[in-house]
Short mmCIF file of C-alpha atoms and ligand atoms in Angstrom, two decimals:
data_model
loop_
_atom_site.label_atom_id
_atom_site.label_comp_id
_atom_site.label_asym_id
_atom_site.label_seq_id
_atom_site.Cartn_x
_atom_site.Cartn_y
_atom_site.Cartn_z
CA UNK U 1 0.02 -0.05 -0.04
CA UNK U 2 1.30 3.41 -0.81
CA UNK U 3 1.40 6.20 1.71
CA UNK U 4 -1.80 8.52 1.48
CA UNK U 5 0.24 11.63 2.19
CA UNK U 6 3.27 11.60 -0.32
CA UNK U 7 1.94 8.72 -2.57
CA UNK U 8 5.49 7.65 -2.99
CA UNK U 9 6.79 5.44 -0.08
CA UNK U 10 5.28 2.33 1.26
CA UNK U 11 2.69 2.93 3.88
CA UNK U 12 3.96 1.07 7.04
CA UNK U 13 2.14 3.10 9.76
CA UNK U 14 -1.66 2.42 10.15
CA UNK U 15 -3.49 4.92 12.36
CA UNK U 16 -6.99 4.85 13.67
CA UNK U 17 -8.15 8.15 15.09
CA UNK U 18 -11.54 10.01 16.10
CA UNK U 19 -11.55 13.27 14.07
CA UNK U 20 -14.70 15.54 14.51
CA UNK U 21 -16.36 12.59 15.98
CA UNK U 22 -15.79 10.22 12.95
CA UNK U 23 -13.51 7.29 13.06
CA UNK U 24 -10.89 7.68 10.43
CA UNK U 25 -8.11 5.38 9.21
CA UNK U 26 -4.77 6.61 7.85
CA UNK U 27 -2.02 4.69 6.11
CA UNK U 28 1.33 6.51 6.09
CA UNK U 29 4.87 6.16 5.53
CA UNK U 30 7.38 6.48 8.37
CA UNK U 31 8.53 9.89 7.16
CA UNK U 32 5.07 11.36 6.68
CA UNK U 33 3.81 9.77 9.87
CA UNK U 34 6.56 11.49 12.04
CA UNK U 35 6.08 14.83 10.36
CA UNK U 36 2.42 14.78 11.41
CA UNK U 37 3.17 13.84 14.98
CA UNK U 38 2.61 10.13 14.87
CA UNK U 39 6.14 9.00 16.00
CA UNK U 40 8.98 9.07 18.38
CA UNK U 41 10.66 11.64 20.37
CA UNK U 42 7.73 11.89 22.80
CA UNK U 43 8.17 12.23 26.44
CA UNK U 44 5.06 10.25 26.95
CA UNK U 45 6.03 6.66 27.63
CA UNK U 46 4.47 4.11 25.17
CA UNK U 47 2.67 2.07 27.70
CA UNK U 48 2.38 -1.72 26.81
CA UNK U 49 -1.05 -1.42 28.37
CA UNK U 50 -2.17 0.87 25.72
CA UNK U 51 -1.60 -1.70 23.00
CA UNK U 52 -3.21 -4.33 25.16
CA UNK U 53 -6.29 -2.17 25.81
CA UNK U 54 -7.71 -2.83 22.30
CA UNK U 55 -8.07 -6.60 22.96
CA UNK U 56 -9.43 -6.08 26.60
CA UNK U 57 -11.93 -3.82 25.10
CA UNK U 58 -13.35 -6.11 22.60
CA UNK U 59 -13.45 -9.14 25.14
CA UNK U 60 -15.06 -6.78 27.66
CA UNK U 61 -17.81 -5.90 24.95
CA UNK U 62 -18.53 -9.61 24.25
CA UNK U 63 -18.77 -10.38 27.98
CA UNK U 64 -21.28 -7.56 28.31
CA UNK U 65 -23.45 -8.15 25.30
CA UNK U 66 -25.56 -10.21 27.56
CA UNK U 67 -26.09 -7.19 29.67
CA UNK U 68 -27.12 -5.09 26.98
CA UNK U 69 -24.14 -3.16 25.83
CA UNK U 70 -23.30 -3.79 21.95
CA UNK U 71 -20.88 -2.21 19.71
CA UNK U 72 -23.54 0.12 18.68
CA UNK U 73 -24.43 1.37 22.08
CA UNK U 74 -23.90 5.13 21.92
CA UNK U 75 -23.00 7.63 24.55
CA UNK U 76 -26.03 10.04 24.58
CA UNK U 77 -23.92 12.97 25.29
CA UNK U 78 -21.14 12.85 22.86
CA UNK U 79 -22.31 10.23 20.25
CA UNK U 80 -19.41 7.81 20.56
CA UNK U 81 -20.14 4.20 20.00
CA UNK U 82 -18.68 1.43 22.13
CA UNK U 83 -17.01 0.04 19.11
CA UNK U 84 -15.38 3.40 18.14
CA UNK U 85 -14.02 3.23 21.70
CA UNK U 86 -12.82 -0.21 21.40
CA UNK U 87 -10.93 0.78 18.11
CA UNK U 88 -9.34 3.80 19.38
CA UNK U 89 -8.99 3.23 23.09
CA UNK U 90 -10.35 6.88 23.61
CA UNK U 91 -13.46 8.01 25.54
CA UNK U 92 -15.56 10.83 24.01
CA UNK U 93 -16.71 12.88 26.99
CA UNK U 94 -16.98 12.78 30.75
CA UNK U 95 -20.32 11.26 30.43
CA UNK U 96 -18.95 8.22 28.44
CA UNK U 97 -17.67 6.79 31.72
CA UNK U 98 -21.21 6.51 32.82
CA UNK U 99 -22.63 5.39 29.40
CA UNK U 100 -20.17 2.49 29.17
CA UNK U 101 -19.65 2.24 32.99
CA UNK U 102 -20.21 -1.42 33.58
CA UNK U 103 -18.69 -2.69 30.44
CA UNK U 104 -15.59 -0.59 31.06
CA UNK U 105 -15.01 -1.32 34.67
CA UNK U 106 -13.38 -4.53 34.28
CA UNK U 107 -11.05 -3.06 31.80
CA UNK U 108 -10.01 -0.44 33.98
CA UNK U 109 -9.50 -3.04 36.87
CA UNK U 110 -7.12 -4.81 34.60
CA UNK U 111 -5.13 -1.60 33.88
CA UNK U 112 -5.01 -0.19 37.36
CA UNK U 113 -6.24 -2.80 39.65
CA UNK U 114 -9.21 -2.86 41.82
CA UNK U 115 -8.91 0.60 43.25
CA UNK U 116 -10.89 3.91 43.60
CA UNK U 117 -9.40 7.24 43.37
CA UNK U 118 -7.32 8.31 46.27
CA UNK U 119 -5.51 11.45 44.94
CA UNK U 120 -6.40 15.12 44.73
CA UNK U 121 -9.89 16.34 44.01
CA UNK U 122 -10.85 19.60 42.32
CA UNK U 123 -12.90 20.46 45.16
CA UNK U 124 -11.64 21.51 48.48
CA UNK U 125 -14.16 19.07 49.96
CA UNK U 126 -11.59 16.43 49.44
CA UNK U 127 -11.99 13.10 51.27
CA UNK U 128 -10.34 12.52 54.60
CA UNK U 129 -7.95 9.50 54.80
CA UNK U 130 -10.65 7.59 56.81
CA UNK U 131 -13.35 8.04 54.10
CA UNK U 132 -10.83 6.67 51.62
CA UNK U 133 -10.22 3.72 53.89
CA UNK U 134 -13.98 3.25 54.11
CA UNK U 135 -14.73 3.22 50.57
CA UNK U 136 -11.77 0.87 49.92
CA UNK U 137 -13.01 -1.61 52.52
CA UNK U 138 -16.54 -1.41 51.01
CA UNK U 139 -15.29 -2.63 47.71
CA UNK U 140 -13.21 -5.26 49.46
CA UNK U 141 -16.40 -6.42 51.15
CA UNK U 142 -18.35 -6.64 47.87
CA UNK U 143 -15.45 -8.56 46.31
CA UNK U 144 -15.24 -10.97 49.12
CA UNK U 145 -18.92 -11.67 48.99
CA UNK U 146 -18.87 -12.12 45.31
CA UNK U 147 -16.17 -14.74 45.74
CA UNK U 148 -18.06 -16.28 48.55
CA UNK U 149 -15.21 -15.78 51.05
CA UNK U 150 -17.63 -15.14 53.93
CA UNK U 151 -15.02 -15.30 56.74
CA UNK U 152 -13.01 -12.60 55.19
CA UNK U 153 -16.11 -10.66 54.43
CA UNK U 154 -17.21 -10.95 58.13
CA UNK U 155 -13.79 -9.50 59.18
CA UNK U 156 -13.97 -6.54 56.75
CA UNK U 157 -17.46 -5.84 58.13
CA UNK U 158 -16.21 -5.53 61.65
CA UNK U 159 -13.40 -3.26 60.51
CA UNK U 160 -15.88 -1.01 58.62
CA UNK U 161 -18.24 -0.98 61.51
CA UNK U 162 -15.38 0.11 63.83
CA UNK U 163 -14.25 2.70 61.33
CA UNK U 164 -17.65 4.16 60.78
CA UNK U 165 -18.38 4.26 64.51
CA UNK U 166 -14.99 6.18 65.08
CA UNK U 167 -15.86 8.46 62.04
CA UNK U 168 -19.08 9.56 63.72
CA UNK U 169 -17.59 10.36 67.22
CA UNK X 1 1.73 38.99 25.81
CA UNK X 2 3.60 36.57 23.59
CA UNK X 3 6.99 36.81 21.94
CA UNK X 4 7.12 35.17 18.58
CA UNK X 5 10.40 36.84 17.78
CA UNK X 6 13.31 34.62 19.00
CA UNK X 7 13.48 31.16 18.11
CA UNK X 8 13.21 28.62 21.10
CA UNK X 9 16.33 27.07 19.72
CA UNK X 10 18.41 29.91 21.18
CA UNK X 11 17.20 29.49 24.61
CA UNK X 12 17.89 26.85 27.31
CA UNK X 13 15.18 25.12 29.17
CA UNK X 14 15.21 24.75 32.96
CA UNK X 15 15.75 20.97 32.59
CA UNK X 16 18.84 21.57 30.39
CA UNK X 17 20.77 23.41 33.22
CA UNK X 18 22.67 20.25 34.27
CA UNK X 19 21.80 20.85 37.92
CA UNK X 20 20.03 19.09 40.72
CA UNK X 21 20.31 15.98 42.72
CA UNK X 22 21.89 12.82 41.22
CA UNK X 23 22.85 14.66 38.02
CA UNK X 24 25.69 12.05 37.42
CA UNK X 25 22.88 9.71 36.31
CA UNK X 26 19.60 11.75 36.04
CA UNK X 27 19.25 14.25 33.45
CA UNK X 28 15.72 15.52 34.19
CA UNK X 29 12.39 14.92 35.94
CA UNK X 30 8.95 15.53 34.57
CA UNK X 31 5.56 15.49 36.00
CA UNK X 32 2.48 15.63 33.67
CA UNK X 33 -1.17 15.99 34.80
CA UNK X 34 -3.84 15.16 32.28
CA UNK X 35 -7.07 17.16 32.82
CA UNK X 36 -10.41 17.60 30.85
CA UNK X 37 -13.32 20.02 31.00
CA UNK X 38 -16.60 18.74 32.29
CA UNK X 39 -18.79 20.45 29.60
CA UNK X 40 -16.87 19.72 26.45
CA UNK X 41 -16.38 16.53 24.52
CA UNK X 42 -12.83 15.34 24.79
CA UNK X 43 -10.59 16.29 21.86
CA UNK X 44 -11.27 13.17 19.69
CA UNK X 45 -14.89 14.01 19.74
CA UNK X 46 -14.76 17.78 19.64
CA UNK X 47 -16.14 19.82 16.69
CA UNK X 48 -13.86 22.45 15.38
CA UNK X 49 -15.96 25.18 16.95
CA UNK X 50 -15.80 23.49 20.50
CA UNK X 51 -11.93 23.10 19.96
CA UNK X 52 -11.68 26.78 19.21
CA UNK X 53 -13.57 27.55 22.47
CA UNK X 54 -11.08 25.45 24.63
CA UNK X 55 -8.15 27.11 22.68
CA UNK X 56 -9.56 30.53 23.93
CA UNK X 57 -9.75 29.13 27.39
CA UNK X 58 -6.13 28.18 27.07
CA UNK X 59 -5.35 31.97 26.12
CA UNK X 60 -7.33 33.11 29.02
CA UNK X 61 -5.64 30.81 31.52
CA UNK X 62 -2.23 31.82 30.28
CA UNK X 63 -3.17 35.34 31.23
CA UNK X 64 -4.85 34.41 34.54
CA UNK X 65 -1.58 32.67 35.45
CA UNK X 66 0.31 35.81 35.10
CA UNK X 67 -0.48 37.18 38.54
CA UNK X 68 -0.28 40.94 38.82
CA UNK X 69 0.57 41.50 35.34
CA UNK X 70 3.65 39.49 35.38
CA UNK X 71 4.92 38.14 32.17
CA UNK X 72 5.92 34.71 33.52
CA UNK X 73 3.68 32.68 31.01
CA UNK X 74 3.22 33.16 27.17
CA UNK X 75 0.53 31.73 25.13
CA UNK X 76 1.53 30.11 21.91
CA UNK X 77 -1.23 28.99 19.37
CA UNK X 78 0.55 26.31 17.38
CA UNK X 79 -0.96 27.64 14.19
CA UNK X 80 1.17 30.75 14.59
CA UNK X 81 4.38 28.88 14.83
CA UNK X 82 6.08 27.53 11.69
CA UNK X 83 6.79 23.89 11.39
CA UNK X 84 10.53 24.16 12.10
CA UNK X 85 9.57 26.07 15.40
CA UNK X 86 7.18 23.46 16.39
CA UNK X 87 9.71 20.72 15.83
CA UNK X 88 12.21 22.66 18.17
CA UNK X 89 9.67 22.53 20.82
CA UNK X 90 9.38 18.73 20.50
CA UNK X 91 13.12 18.40 20.57
CA UNK X 92 13.21 20.48 23.84
CA UNK X 93 10.26 18.22 25.14
CA UNK X 94 8.07 21.18 25.75
CA UNK X 95 5.40 19.76 23.46
CA UNK X 96 4.59 16.25 22.32
CA UNK X 97 4.56 15.13 18.70
CA UNK X 98 0.84 14.30 19.15
CA UNK X 99 0.13 18.04 19.59
CA UNK X 100 0.98 18.56 15.91
CA UNK X 101 -1.89 16.36 14.75
CA UNK X 102 -4.27 19.18 15.27
CA UNK X 103 -1.91 22.04 14.99
CA UNK X 104 -4.69 24.35 13.80
CA UNK X 105 -6.69 24.05 16.97
CA UNK X 106 -4.06 23.45 19.50
CA UNK X 107 -1.73 25.60 21.71
CA UNK X 108 0.76 25.61 24.54
CA UNK X 109 1.40 27.92 27.52
CA UNK X 110 5.17 28.06 28.30
CA UNK X 111 6.80 29.70 31.26
CA UNK X 112 9.72 32.05 30.86
CA UNK X 113 12.21 29.59 32.21
CA UNK X 114 10.54 26.82 30.27
CA UNK X 115 9.95 24.67 33.24
CA UNK X 116 6.26 24.64 32.63
CA UNK X 117 4.48 23.93 29.43
CA UNK X 118 0.71 23.47 29.38
CA UNK X 119 -0.65 21.78 26.22
CA UNK X 120 -4.14 22.52 25.09
CA UNK X 121 -6.17 20.13 22.99
CA UNK X 122 -3.64 17.42 22.92
CA UNK X 123 -5.13 14.00 23.73
CA UNK X 124 -6.78 15.73 26.67
CA UNK X 125 -7.90 19.36 26.94
CA UNK X 126 -5.04 20.16 29.10
CA UNK X 127 -1.72 18.61 29.73
CA UNK X 128 0.17 20.38 32.57
CA UNK X 129 3.94 19.54 32.38
CA UNK X 130 6.68 20.54 34.72
CA UNK X 131 10.20 19.59 33.70
CA UNK X 132 13.08 20.24 36.06
CA UNK X 133 16.86 19.35 35.99
CA UNK X 134 18.18 16.38 37.86
CA UNK X 135 16.43 14.03 40.17
CA UNK X 136 13.67 16.59 41.36
CA UNK X 137 10.23 14.86 41.07
CA UNK X 138 8.91 16.64 44.18
CA UNK X 139 9.71 20.12 42.92
CA UNK X 140 7.99 19.11 39.65
CA UNK X 141 4.90 17.67 41.41
CA UNK X 142 4.54 20.74 43.83
CA UNK X 143 4.66 23.23 40.99
CA UNK X 144 2.19 21.07 38.79
CA UNK X 145 -0.08 20.83 41.83
CA UNK X 146 -0.02 24.51 42.24
CA UNK X 147 -0.91 25.28 38.65
CA UNK X 148 -3.46 22.69 38.60
CA UNK X 149 -5.29 24.37 41.51
CA UNK X 150 -4.94 27.60 39.93
CA UNK X 151 -6.51 26.53 36.72
CA UNK X 152 -9.17 24.58 38.75
CA UNK X 153 -10.23 28.11 39.85
CA UNK X 154 -11.19 29.09 36.29
CA UNK X 155 -12.65 26.13 34.82
CA UNK X 156 -14.74 22.90 35.76
CA UNK X 157 -12.79 19.71 35.48
CA UNK X 158 -14.23 16.41 34.55
CA UNK X 159 -14.00 14.42 37.74
CA UNK X 160 -15.77 11.43 39.27
CA UNK X 161 -15.45 10.26 42.91
CA UNK X 162 -14.53 6.69 41.89
CA UNK X 163 -12.50 7.31 38.79
CA UNK X 164 -10.95 10.53 39.49
CA UNK X 165 -9.84 12.92 36.95
CA UNK X 166 -11.76 11.65 33.65
CA UNK X 167 -9.13 11.21 30.97
CA UNK X 168 -9.60 10.59 27.13
CA UNK X 169 -7.55 7.30 27.55
CA UNK X 170 -8.43 5.26 30.67
CA UNK X 171 -4.83 4.37 31.23
CA UNK X 172 -4.58 8.04 32.62
CA UNK X 173 -7.60 7.76 34.94
CA UNK X 174 -7.45 8.78 38.67
CA UNK X 175 -4.63 11.25 39.37
CA UNK X 176 -3.92 11.70 35.46
CA UNK X 177 -0.31 11.82 36.73
CA UNK X 178 2.53 10.42 34.86
CA UNK X 179 6.00 11.09 36.24
CA UNK X 180 9.11 10.61 33.84
CA UNK X 181 12.60 10.50 34.78
CA UNK X 182 15.36 10.85 32.17
CA UNK X 183 18.43 8.75 33.02
CA UNK X 184 21.79 8.20 31.38
CA UNK X 185 22.70 4.53 31.99
CA UNK X 186 26.06 3.81 30.02
CA UNK X 187 27.41 1.71 32.97
CA UNK X 188 24.28 -0.59 32.90
CA UNK X 189 24.46 -0.78 28.90
CA UNK X 190 28.21 -1.39 28.88
CA UNK X 191 28.07 -4.18 31.67
CA UNK X 192 25.00 -5.58 29.82
CA UNK X 193 22.66 -5.53 32.85
CA UNK X 194 20.04 -3.11 31.41
CA UNK X 195 17.52 -5.49 29.82
CA UNK X 196 17.32 -7.50 33.12
CA UNK X 197 16.83 -4.30 35.09
CA UNK X 198 14.10 -3.15 32.52
CA UNK X 199 12.10 -6.36 32.97
CA UNK X 200 12.51 -6.17 36.84
CA UNK X 201 11.31 -2.58 36.75
CA UNK X 202 8.11 -3.58 35.00
CA UNK X 203 7.37 -5.81 37.95
CA UNK X 204 7.42 -2.94 40.41
CA UNK X 205 5.10 -0.60 38.31
CA UNK X 206 7.54 1.28 36.22
CA UNK X 207 7.83 1.56 32.44
CA UNK X 208 11.15 2.06 30.63
CA UNK X 209 11.84 3.26 27.29
CA UNK X 210 14.66 4.67 25.21
CA UNK X 211 14.41 8.55 24.90
CA UNK X 212 15.37 8.41 21.16
CA UNK X 213 14.43 5.14 19.52
CA UNK X 214 12.49 2.24 20.82
CA UNK X 215 13.66 -0.98 22.42
CA UNK X 216 16.55 -1.82 24.78
CA UNK X 217 19.24 -0.32 22.50
CA UNK X 218 18.35 3.33 23.08
CA UNK X 219 20.45 5.94 21.51
CA UNK X 220 23.06 7.46 23.80
CA UNK X 221 22.20 5.06 26.66
CA UNK X 222 19.28 7.54 27.46
CA UNK X 223 16.26 6.00 29.10
CA UNK X 224 13.23 7.26 30.64
CA UNK X 225 11.56 5.65 33.65
CA UNK X 226 7.84 6.37 34.22
CA UNK X 227 4.96 5.16 36.49
CA UNK X 228 2.62 2.75 35.10
CA UNK X 229 -0.65 3.14 37.31
CA UNK X 230 -2.24 6.36 37.78
CA UNK X 231 -5.55 5.23 39.68
CA UNK X 232 -5.91 4.11 43.21
CA UNK X 233 -2.82 5.88 44.87
CA UNK X 234 -2.29 9.42 45.88
CA UNK X 235 0.07 11.63 43.96
CA UNK X 236 2.75 11.66 46.67
CA UNK X 237 2.46 7.93 46.80
CA UNK X 238 3.09 7.61 43.03
CA UNK X 239 5.86 10.14 43.17
CA UNK X 240 7.46 8.51 46.22
CA UNK X 241 7.27 5.05 44.59
CA UNK X 242 8.87 6.35 41.29
CA UNK X 243 11.63 8.09 43.44
CA UNK X 244 12.46 4.96 45.15
CA UNK X 245 12.70 2.93 41.91
CA UNK X 246 14.68 5.51 40.27
CA UNK X 247 16.98 5.75 43.22
CA UNK X 248 17.75 1.98 43.01
CA UNK X 249 18.56 2.42 39.25
CA UNK X 250 20.89 5.08 40.16
CA UNK X 251 22.64 2.94 42.88
CA UNK X 252 23.05 0.23 40.26
CA UNK X 253 24.27 2.59 37.55
CA UNK X 254 26.83 3.75 39.87
CA UNK X 255 28.05 0.45 41.07
CA UNK X 256 28.23 -0.64 37.29
CA UNK X 257 30.45 2.41 36.46
CA UNK X 258 32.66 1.58 39.42
CA UNK X 259 32.86 -2.05 38.20
CA UNK X 260 33.86 -0.76 34.81
CA UNK X 261 36.64 1.33 36.19
CA UNK X 262 37.85 -1.43 38.46
CA UNK X 263 37.86 -4.06 35.74
CA UNK X 264 39.86 -2.11 33.22
CA UNK X 265 40.35 1.53 33.68
CA UNK X 266 42.62 2.08 30.76
CA UNK X 267 40.04 0.56 28.39
CA UNK X 268 37.39 2.77 29.55
CA UNK X 269 39.54 5.89 29.49
CA UNK X 270 40.65 4.80 25.99
CA UNK X 271 36.99 4.80 24.93
CA UNK X 272 36.23 8.13 26.44
CA UNK X 273 39.30 9.85 24.81
CA UNK X 274 38.64 8.36 21.52
CA UNK X 275 34.99 9.77 21.68
CA UNK X 276 36.33 13.06 22.71
CA UNK X 277 38.99 12.92 19.93
CA UNK X 278 36.30 12.46 17.28
CA UNK X 279 34.00 15.11 18.63
CA UNK X 280 36.70 17.60 18.77
CA UNK X 281 38.14 16.86 15.40
CA UNK X 282 35.30 15.61 13.01
CA UNK X 283 34.26 17.88 10.24
CA UNK X 284 30.95 16.06 9.60
CA UNK X 285 28.86 13.83 12.02
CA UNK X 286 25.48 12.06 11.85
CA UNK X 287 22.93 12.49 14.76
CA UNK X 288 23.20 8.97 15.82
CA UNK X 289 27.03 8.92 16.02
CA UNK X 290 27.08 12.08 17.68
CA UNK X 291 24.79 11.03 20.57
CA UNK X 292 26.65 7.83 21.15
CA UNK X 293 29.95 9.64 21.52
CA UNK X 294 28.50 12.46 23.56
CA UNK X 295 27.22 9.63 25.89
CA UNK X 296 30.73 8.27 26.28
CA UNK X 297 32.13 11.70 26.93
CA UNK X 298 29.51 12.53 29.52
CA UNK X 299 30.40 9.27 31.16
CA UNK X 300 34.05 10.38 31.18
CA UNK X 301 33.14 13.77 32.78
CA UNK X 302 31.14 12.21 35.51
CA UNK X 303 33.86 9.72 36.26
CA UNK X 304 36.61 12.46 36.38
CA UNK X 305 38.25 11.08 33.40
CA UNK X 306 37.78 14.46 31.50
CA UNK X 307 37.82 17.13 34.06
CA UNK X 308 37.44 20.48 32.18
CA UNK X 309 34.01 19.90 30.59
CA UNK X 310 30.93 21.08 32.58
CA UNK X 311 27.99 18.43 32.59
CA UNK X 312 25.58 21.24 31.46
CA UNK X 313 27.08 21.05 27.83
CA UNK X 314 25.36 17.74 27.19
CA UNK X 315 21.67 18.39 27.32
CA UNK X 316 22.58 21.69 25.26
CA UNK X 317 24.39 19.58 22.56
CA UNK X 318 21.89 16.64 22.56
CA UNK X 319 19.02 18.93 21.89
CA UNK X 320 20.94 21.58 20.03
CA UNK X 321 22.22 19.12 17.37
CA UNK X 322 18.84 17.53 16.51
CA UNK X 323 17.33 18.21 13.10
CA UNK X 324 15.20 21.32 13.76
CA UNK X 325 17.23 23.00 16.48
CA UNK X 326 20.45 22.86 14.42
CA UNK X 327 18.63 24.60 11.41
CA UNK X 328 16.97 27.22 13.68
CA UNK X 329 20.26 28.10 15.18
CA UNK X 330 22.00 28.26 11.68
CA UNK X 331 19.02 30.48 10.50
CA UNK X 332 18.62 28.35 7.26
CA UNK X 333 17.22 25.25 5.94
CA UNK X 334 19.92 22.64 5.68
CA UNK X 335 19.91 19.21 3.96
CA UNK X 336 21.06 16.29 5.75
CA UNK X 337 24.73 16.54 4.67
CA UNK X 338 24.77 20.25 5.57
CA UNK X 339 23.33 19.36 8.81
CA UNK X 340 26.03 16.87 9.54
CA UNK X 341 28.66 19.52 8.84
CA UNK X 342 26.86 22.17 11.11
CA UNK X 343 26.46 19.52 13.83
CA UNK X 344 30.24 18.63 13.74
CA UNK X 345 31.02 22.49 14.08
CA UNK X 346 28.65 23.12 16.85
CA UNK X 347 29.95 20.21 18.99
CA UNK X 348 33.61 20.76 18.20
CA UNK X 349 33.46 24.44 19.03
CA UNK X 350 31.42 23.94 22.17
CA UNK X 351 33.76 21.26 23.59
CA UNK X 352 36.85 23.07 22.66
CA UNK X 353 35.56 26.34 24.30
CA UNK X 354 35.76 24.70 27.60
ZN1 ZN H 401 4.54 9.41 2.83
ZN1 ZN H 402 -19.63 10.43 25.57
#
């Protein structure tokens, strides 16, 4: 295949990108690709998880089709479809995280582990350390119940009770 | 007010000063925060009109960051910079190549000392970057944190209690924080320990890649080490963890250098002096050869084999002899052969001036 830009060299770089809300594909030679910012010299690490994300996304979709998300499920706010997201690995807007929430959660878990945000918040009403611990424990409790590890679940429940009691004092 | 007059190729960025802790191994430390606006589609889904509104916000933020009318921050819409000047910004690590994909609707805020660059309409609406010399992630994080809070006073960020800052790519969710430390690891390369260490680092949550070129054979033995996970840990935990990983790499690099000296001092001195000999005599040199030889000379300087060269010349020469910087400095378009001549001249004169 010839490069679409210079129409001279062999196209060896194949790019999928959302432009103006449309999924577009480019086939470029190395030289044209780097001139248009598709290559090397970036300070941003090329995360291996970025490459792996694509296959996770497709498998997450087939898992969740039973629950109603299909490739054509569309974010009502920005119009991105799930299959656009699976192709590019990019969300379309803040609302997408709700629109595709249940489907994408296992994917996020595989990238980051089973965690909730514990960092900075844009509001000054940021959570206290105890509140962070409580929300962490609640998730662990859910997970333990799901795996039917009831002994562990009971321990976590006690811990939670103590913390919440302490928090209300 | 922005100054479009002088080329960025003539100025040194803060990270190029050759100062800061552990500069024998660590060249620079960077913190990047990814942020998006709540009420705008993310850049891949934005219409051009929306993108221009975000671009205008970038310009307003630049002015707002200039407290009491100072001229600390300048706004550069990419459309106003020619392609050579954009390339210089990439070579100085002030913008990413990705920003060029939408040059007509993207821009960057740059601080006077070039320690701060805030890209607008890259993969995310805002990418706040702070870049310091040597091993100084804390300083970079403290500054990025302050700027981020400042900007949050002017806009509403896309944020979720569970996922944290909502980013275009889910790999940046949570803190949106990526720390990257640029290290010079010739000792580990020459003693053939690097690939083992790289695979070890991936197990403790770090990603390693060559600064120029991919794979384990990075040009000039320059490697950047970054955190992998962005969600579920606080910013200080991420910074502390990356700090301790890099400290361990620094320790191993130092002992590899020590081992090289002990094993065969004359052989190492010979390699350093040969590299110095070529760089101070060559009349034409390709970028890839130059960076390998500069790496050896830098090793010689750090180990006290060459005593008269300050370490700050290396970032200056590594950046200054890349494709666009070299042409902007010469003030002319140069073909590849002309660049090789110009590169040899620049390096020779700079090293002999010391
Ligand atoms: Zn081409
Ligand atoms: Zn959306």
